[in-house]
């Protein structure tokens, strides 16, 4: 009888223990996630978002953005790496960025491939202000001693707010508190951004006094620039970027192009980019319209080829380069960049 009771108690204890065990933490539940690429952005209001997820095992052999969040679900770091080795050719302006939180402040730092503090755009620290919902409402730039500075575009401070129509409004100021433009090539003061239901940016528009505005400054082309349109794939890959004036006509930017169309492969890498002018014709002049890109099995860019409209390999009129090749060490660090003409003769940089 006692033996049977012992068996019964043991069984109950086993059931109780099993019912109260915490399930094993799966990769999907982890605070670490890996992605092949990063979402396209035109404003520092955007928080980094990964595209094309990878498993931890895949991340050992594929270049990736490693996202780490804290127990509150807040982003604390993004690292461009392969198998834990930081790489210095990311799309986030550094090999690694980190975030810390102090009250309503979100503080961002940058690091190079040696995990040493680095600058981005002339600033060492990005200090964001967050509202009650966690949305970014302001940003100021600081140096390594936390003193206020302007970035390379002479901007010290950003302000953002959501408008009743859902658009995000952006304003910028210098250290003197004066309104300043986005940059010398896009001399826009007030910008308004539109995002789709997936959080992908679809439009960036130039406004003045609540009216869509046509920039006619020197770098805004001969018919003015008013807004940019962005077309994204369902996975978030940027497929098309076009520039328009207030009446919707394509308009050339400073570099001579008005539209760029990307072809992406199954992994989301842009393998071909075609540029068009404001007449919707292939870009000409001092530029070539087509760029083809090749990647290795790790997702690292290994070759970039310039082509004419008929897809013949051609020398760039500006520097004579047709082909750029990139080499890497076994861990993914870029070791060499070489430039060649269309006959694969090495082009030596002048000066």
Short mmCIF file of C-alpha atoms in Angstrom, two decimals, residues 39-319:
data_model
loop_
_atom_site.label_atom_id
_atom_site.label_comp_id
_atom_site.label_asym_id
_atom_site.label_seq_id
_atom_site.Cartn_x
_atom_site.Cartn_y
_atom_site.Cartn_z
CA UNK A 39 15.35 48.61 -44.90
CA UNK A 40 15.91 51.62 -47.16
CA UNK A 41 15.63 54.96 -45.35
CA UNK A 42 15.75 58.67 -46.22
CA UNK A 43 15.53 60.09 -42.70
CA UNK A 44 17.17 59.47 -39.31
CA UNK A 45 13.65 59.24 -37.89
CA UNK A 46 13.59 55.65 -39.09
CA UNK A 47 14.79 53.01 -36.68
CA UNK A 48 16.80 50.24 -38.33
CA UNK A 49 14.65 47.38 -39.60
CA UNK A 50 15.98 44.12 -40.98
CA UNK A 51 14.86 42.45 -44.19
CA UNK A 52 15.16 38.82 -45.30
CA UNK A 53 15.56 36.93 -42.03
CA UNK A 54 18.22 34.29 -41.44
CA UNK A 55 18.64 31.57 -38.84
CA UNK A 56 21.51 31.72 -36.36
CA UNK A 57 23.11 28.84 -38.25
CA UNK A 58 22.84 30.65 -41.60
CA UNK A 59 24.31 33.78 -40.01
CA UNK A 60 27.56 31.88 -39.46
CA UNK A 61 28.27 31.86 -43.19
CA UNK A 62 26.21 34.77 -44.57
CA UNK A 63 26.86 38.48 -44.06
CA UNK A 64 24.06 39.74 -41.85
CA UNK A 65 22.65 42.42 -39.61
CA UNK A 66 22.36 41.05 -36.09
CA UNK A 67 19.58 42.77 -34.13
CA UNK A 68 19.54 42.56 -30.34
CA UNK A 69 16.67 43.81 -28.17
CA UNK A 70 16.33 44.14 -24.40
CA UNK A 71 13.69 42.66 -22.10
CA UNK A 72 11.36 45.56 -22.98
CA UNK A 73 11.61 44.83 -26.69
CA UNK A 74 13.72 47.94 -27.31
CA UNK A 75 16.50 47.78 -29.86
CA UNK A 76 19.92 47.85 -28.17
CA UNK A 77 22.29 47.04 -31.03
CA UNK A 78 22.65 46.29 -34.73
CA UNK A 79 25.86 44.60 -35.90
CA UNK A 80 26.89 43.98 -39.49
CA UNK A 81 28.88 40.78 -39.26
CA UNK A 82 29.50 37.22 -40.29
CA UNK A 83 29.82 34.61 -37.58
CA UNK A 84 30.46 37.32 -35.00
CA UNK A 85 33.15 39.15 -36.99
CA UNK A 86 32.26 42.83 -37.50
CA UNK A 87 32.44 44.06 -41.11
CA UNK A 88 32.98 47.66 -42.20
CA UNK A 89 30.89 47.87 -45.40
CA UNK A 90 27.37 48.03 -43.99
CA UNK A 91 24.39 50.22 -44.88
CA UNK A 92 24.07 51.65 -41.35
CA UNK A 93 27.06 53.99 -41.38
CA UNK A 94 29.15 51.78 -39.09
CA UNK A 95 29.99 48.16 -38.37
CA UNK A 96 27.88 48.35 -35.22
CA UNK A 97 25.43 50.77 -33.62
CA UNK A 98 24.20 50.63 -30.04
CA UNK A 99 21.25 52.20 -28.23
CA UNK A 100 20.89 53.05 -24.56
CA UNK A 101 17.81 54.50 -22.88
CA UNK A 102 17.62 57.23 -20.25
CA UNK A 103 14.05 58.28 -19.49
CA UNK A 104 12.68 59.66 -22.75
CA UNK A 105 16.10 59.68 -24.39
CA UNK A 106 17.35 57.08 -26.85
CA UNK A 107 21.11 57.45 -27.29
CA UNK A 108 22.92 56.03 -30.30
CA UNK A 109 26.65 55.31 -30.64
CA UNK A 110 28.67 54.02 -33.59
CA UNK A 111 31.55 51.54 -33.75
CA UNK A 112 33.97 50.43 -36.45
CA UNK A 113 34.97 46.88 -37.39
CA UNK A 114 37.46 46.85 -34.49
CA UNK A 115 34.60 47.68 -32.11
CA UNK A 116 36.12 51.11 -31.50
CA UNK A 117 33.95 54.25 -31.14
CA UNK A 118 33.41 55.96 -34.49
CA UNK A 119 31.71 59.01 -35.97
CA UNK A 120 28.83 59.09 -38.41
CA UNK A 121 28.37 62.16 -40.57
CA UNK A 122 30.60 64.20 -38.28
CA UNK A 123 28.85 63.30 -35.01
CA UNK A 124 29.80 60.77 -32.33
CA UNK A 125 26.44 60.62 -30.57
CA UNK A 126 22.85 60.75 -31.83
CA UNK A 127 20.56 61.75 -28.96
CA UNK A 128 16.89 61.07 -29.74
CA UNK A 129 13.85 62.17 -27.76
CA UNK A 130 10.91 59.76 -27.58
CA UNK A 131 7.26 60.44 -26.85
CA UNK A 132 5.05 58.31 -24.60
CA UNK A 133 4.48 55.79 -27.40
CA UNK A 134 8.20 55.46 -28.09
CA UNK A 135 8.09 57.45 -31.34
CA UNK A 136 11.08 59.62 -32.13
CA UNK A 137 10.22 63.32 -31.92
CA UNK A 138 13.65 64.97 -32.00
CA UNK A 139 17.34 64.31 -32.57
CA UNK A 140 20.43 66.31 -31.77
CA UNK A 141 24.05 65.61 -32.64
CA UNK A 142 26.84 65.53 -30.06
CA UNK A 143 30.60 65.05 -30.18
CA UNK A 144 32.62 62.48 -28.23
CA UNK A 145 32.43 64.73 -25.15
CA UNK A 146 28.64 65.11 -25.46
CA UNK A 147 28.98 68.72 -26.60
CA UNK A 148 26.48 69.93 -29.24
CA UNK A 149 27.79 69.82 -32.82
CA UNK A 150 26.54 70.12 -36.38
CA UNK A 151 26.84 67.17 -38.73
CA UNK A 152 28.48 67.34 -42.16
CA UNK A 153 25.29 68.92 -43.59
CA UNK A 154 25.40 71.71 -40.97
CA UNK A 155 22.45 70.21 -39.09
CA UNK A 156 22.43 70.10 -35.30
CA UNK A 157 18.82 69.30 -34.52
CA UNK A 158 15.86 67.49 -36.11
CA UNK A 159 12.19 67.77 -35.13
CA UNK A 160 9.42 65.36 -36.16
CA UNK A 161 5.69 65.15 -35.64
CA UNK A 162 2.83 63.14 -37.12
CA UNK A 163 0.26 65.23 -39.00
CA UNK A 164 -3.51 64.56 -39.04
CA UNK A 165 -3.20 63.06 -42.55
CA UNK A 166 -0.68 60.51 -41.23
CA UNK A 167 2.38 62.04 -42.87
CA UNK A 168 5.56 62.53 -40.86
CA UNK A 169 6.80 66.14 -40.81
CA UNK A 170 10.54 66.81 -40.55
CA UNK A 171 12.32 70.09 -39.80
CA UNK A 172 16.05 70.74 -39.27
CA UNK A 173 18.04 73.44 -37.46
CA UNK A 174 21.68 74.45 -37.03
CA UNK A 175 23.39 75.35 -33.75
CA UNK A 176 22.11 78.91 -34.07
CA UNK A 177 18.52 77.63 -34.23
CA UNK A 178 18.12 78.57 -37.89
CA UNK A 179 16.16 76.35 -40.27
CA UNK A 180 18.49 74.44 -42.62
CA UNK A 181 18.14 72.21 -45.68
CA UNK A 182 18.48 68.43 -45.88
CA UNK A 183 21.82 68.71 -47.73
CA UNK A 184 23.38 70.71 -50.55
CA UNK A 185 22.21 68.24 -53.20
CA UNK A 186 18.64 68.12 -51.89
CA UNK A 187 18.11 71.69 -50.59
CA UNK A 188 14.71 71.04 -48.99
CA UNK A 189 13.59 72.67 -45.75
CA UNK A 190 10.35 71.00 -44.65
CA UNK A 191 9.91 67.38 -45.66
CA UNK A 192 6.90 65.13 -45.25
CA UNK A 193 7.16 61.35 -45.42
CA UNK A 194 4.50 58.78 -46.24
CA UNK A 195 4.75 55.15 -45.12
CA UNK A 196 2.65 52.17 -46.15
CA UNK A 197 1.03 49.60 -43.87
CA UNK A 198 4.30 47.65 -43.70
CA UNK A 199 6.27 50.68 -42.54
CA UNK A 200 8.07 51.07 -45.89
CA UNK A 201 8.57 54.66 -47.04
CA UNK A 202 6.66 55.40 -50.26
CA UNK A 203 7.00 59.18 -50.63
CA UNK A 204 9.21 62.05 -49.49
CA UNK A 205 7.76 65.46 -50.32
CA UNK A 206 9.03 69.03 -50.14
CA UNK A 207 6.57 71.42 -48.45
CA UNK A 208 6.34 75.12 -47.71
CA UNK A 209 3.47 76.64 -45.71
CA UNK A 210 1.42 73.42 -45.99
CA UNK A 211 1.76 73.48 -49.78
CA UNK A 212 3.65 71.05 -51.99
CA UNK A 213 6.68 73.06 -53.03
CA UNK A 214 8.89 73.02 -56.13
CA UNK A 215 12.56 73.45 -55.25
CA UNK A 216 14.20 75.56 -57.95
CA UNK A 217 17.63 75.96 -56.35
CA UNK A 218 20.72 75.26 -58.43
CA UNK A 219 20.88 71.58 -57.46
CA UNK A 220 17.18 70.96 -58.09
CA UNK A 221 17.40 70.62 -61.86
CA UNK A 222 15.94 72.85 -64.54
CA UNK A 223 12.25 72.08 -63.93
CA UNK A 224 12.28 71.90 -60.13
CA UNK A 225 12.07 69.04 -57.64
CA UNK A 226 9.08 68.51 -55.37
CA UNK A 227 8.84 64.89 -54.23
CA UNK A 228 10.39 61.43 -54.42
CA UNK A 229 8.43 58.22 -54.89
CA UNK A 230 9.66 54.83 -53.69
CA UNK A 231 8.39 51.44 -54.80
CA UNK A 232 9.14 48.46 -52.58
CA UNK A 233 8.72 44.73 -52.96
CA UNK A 234 6.55 42.78 -50.53
CA UNK A 235 9.76 41.91 -48.69
CA UNK A 236 10.81 45.56 -48.40
CA UNK A 237 13.44 45.62 -51.15
CA UNK A 238 13.68 49.00 -52.90
CA UNK A 239 12.63 48.43 -56.52
CA UNK A 240 12.25 51.99 -57.81
CA UNK A 241 13.22 55.53 -56.76
CA UNK A 242 11.84 58.39 -58.85
CA UNK A 243 12.02 62.19 -58.60
CA UNK A 244 9.16 64.52 -59.62
CA UNK A 245 8.16 68.17 -59.74
CA UNK A 246 4.82 69.44 -58.47
CA UNK A 247 2.93 68.40 -61.61
CA UNK A 248 4.32 64.87 -61.45
CA UNK A 249 6.88 65.16 -64.24
CA UNK A 250 10.16 63.30 -63.78
CA UNK A 251 12.90 65.74 -62.76
CA UNK A 252 16.67 65.31 -62.72
CA UNK A 253 18.59 65.50 -59.49
CA UNK A 254 22.07 67.01 -59.25
CA UNK A 255 23.64 63.81 -60.60
CA UNK A 256 21.54 63.89 -63.78
CA UNK A 257 19.17 61.00 -63.10
CA UNK A 258 15.45 61.17 -62.33
CA UNK A 259 14.64 57.50 -61.85
CA UNK A 260 16.49 54.39 -60.70
CA UNK A 261 15.05 50.90 -61.17
CA UNK A 262 16.47 47.91 -59.30
CA UNK A 263 16.25 44.24 -60.16
CA UNK A 264 16.75 42.09 -57.07
CA UNK A 265 17.54 38.41 -56.79
CA UNK A 266 15.85 35.80 -54.59
CA UNK A 267 17.83 37.06 -51.59
CA UNK A 268 16.90 40.71 -52.10
CA UNK A 269 20.31 41.81 -53.38
CA UNK A 270 20.21 44.42 -56.16
CA UNK A 271 21.79 42.70 -59.15
CA UNK A 272 20.98 45.39 -61.73
CA UNK A 273 20.28 49.11 -61.43
CA UNK A 274 19.12 51.16 -64.42
CA UNK A 275 19.06 54.96 -64.39
CA UNK A 276 16.81 57.22 -66.46
CA UNK A 277 16.71 60.98 -67.01
CA UNK A 278 13.69 63.29 -66.76
CA UNK A 279 12.65 62.37 -70.30
CA UNK A 280 12.47 58.75 -69.13
CA UNK A 281 15.38 57.90 -71.41
CA UNK A 282 18.54 56.02 -70.45
CA UNK A 283 20.94 58.21 -68.52
CA UNK A 284 23.76 59.55 -70.68
CA UNK A 285 26.30 62.34 -70.56
CA UNK A 286 29.06 61.75 -68.02
CA UNK A 287 27.35 58.67 -66.59
CA UNK A 288 26.38 55.19 -67.70
CA UNK A 289 22.81 53.99 -67.28
CA UNK A 290 23.23 50.40 -66.09
CA UNK A 291 25.14 48.90 -63.18
CA UNK A 292 25.28 45.15 -62.66
CA UNK A 293 26.34 43.69 -59.33
CA UNK A 294 27.59 40.22 -58.42
CA UNK A 295 27.75 38.64 -54.96
CA UNK A 296 29.52 35.64 -53.50
CA UNK A 297 27.96 32.81 -51.49
CA UNK A 298 28.28 34.91 -48.34
CA UNK A 299 26.24 37.80 -49.76
CA UNK A 300 29.29 40.04 -50.16
CA UNK A 301 29.55 42.24 -53.25
CA UNK A 302 32.42 40.95 -55.41
CA UNK A 303 31.98 42.79 -58.71
CA UNK A 304 30.26 45.91 -60.03
CA UNK A 305 30.04 46.41 -63.80
CA UNK A 306 29.09 49.58 -65.68
CA UNK A 307 27.17 49.18 -68.95
CA UNK A 308 25.66 51.27 -71.70
CA UNK A 309 21.98 51.10 -72.64
CA UNK A 310 22.62 48.04 -74.80
CA UNK A 311 24.28 46.28 -71.85
CA UNK A 312 27.75 46.46 -73.31
CA UNK A 313 30.47 46.84 -70.69
CA UNK A 314 31.67 50.43 -70.98
CA UNK A 315 34.15 52.79 -69.36
CA UNK A 316 32.65 55.46 -67.18
CA UNK A 317 33.23 58.82 -68.95
CA UNK A 318 34.30 60.42 -65.70
CA UNK A 319 37.03 58.09 -64.46
#
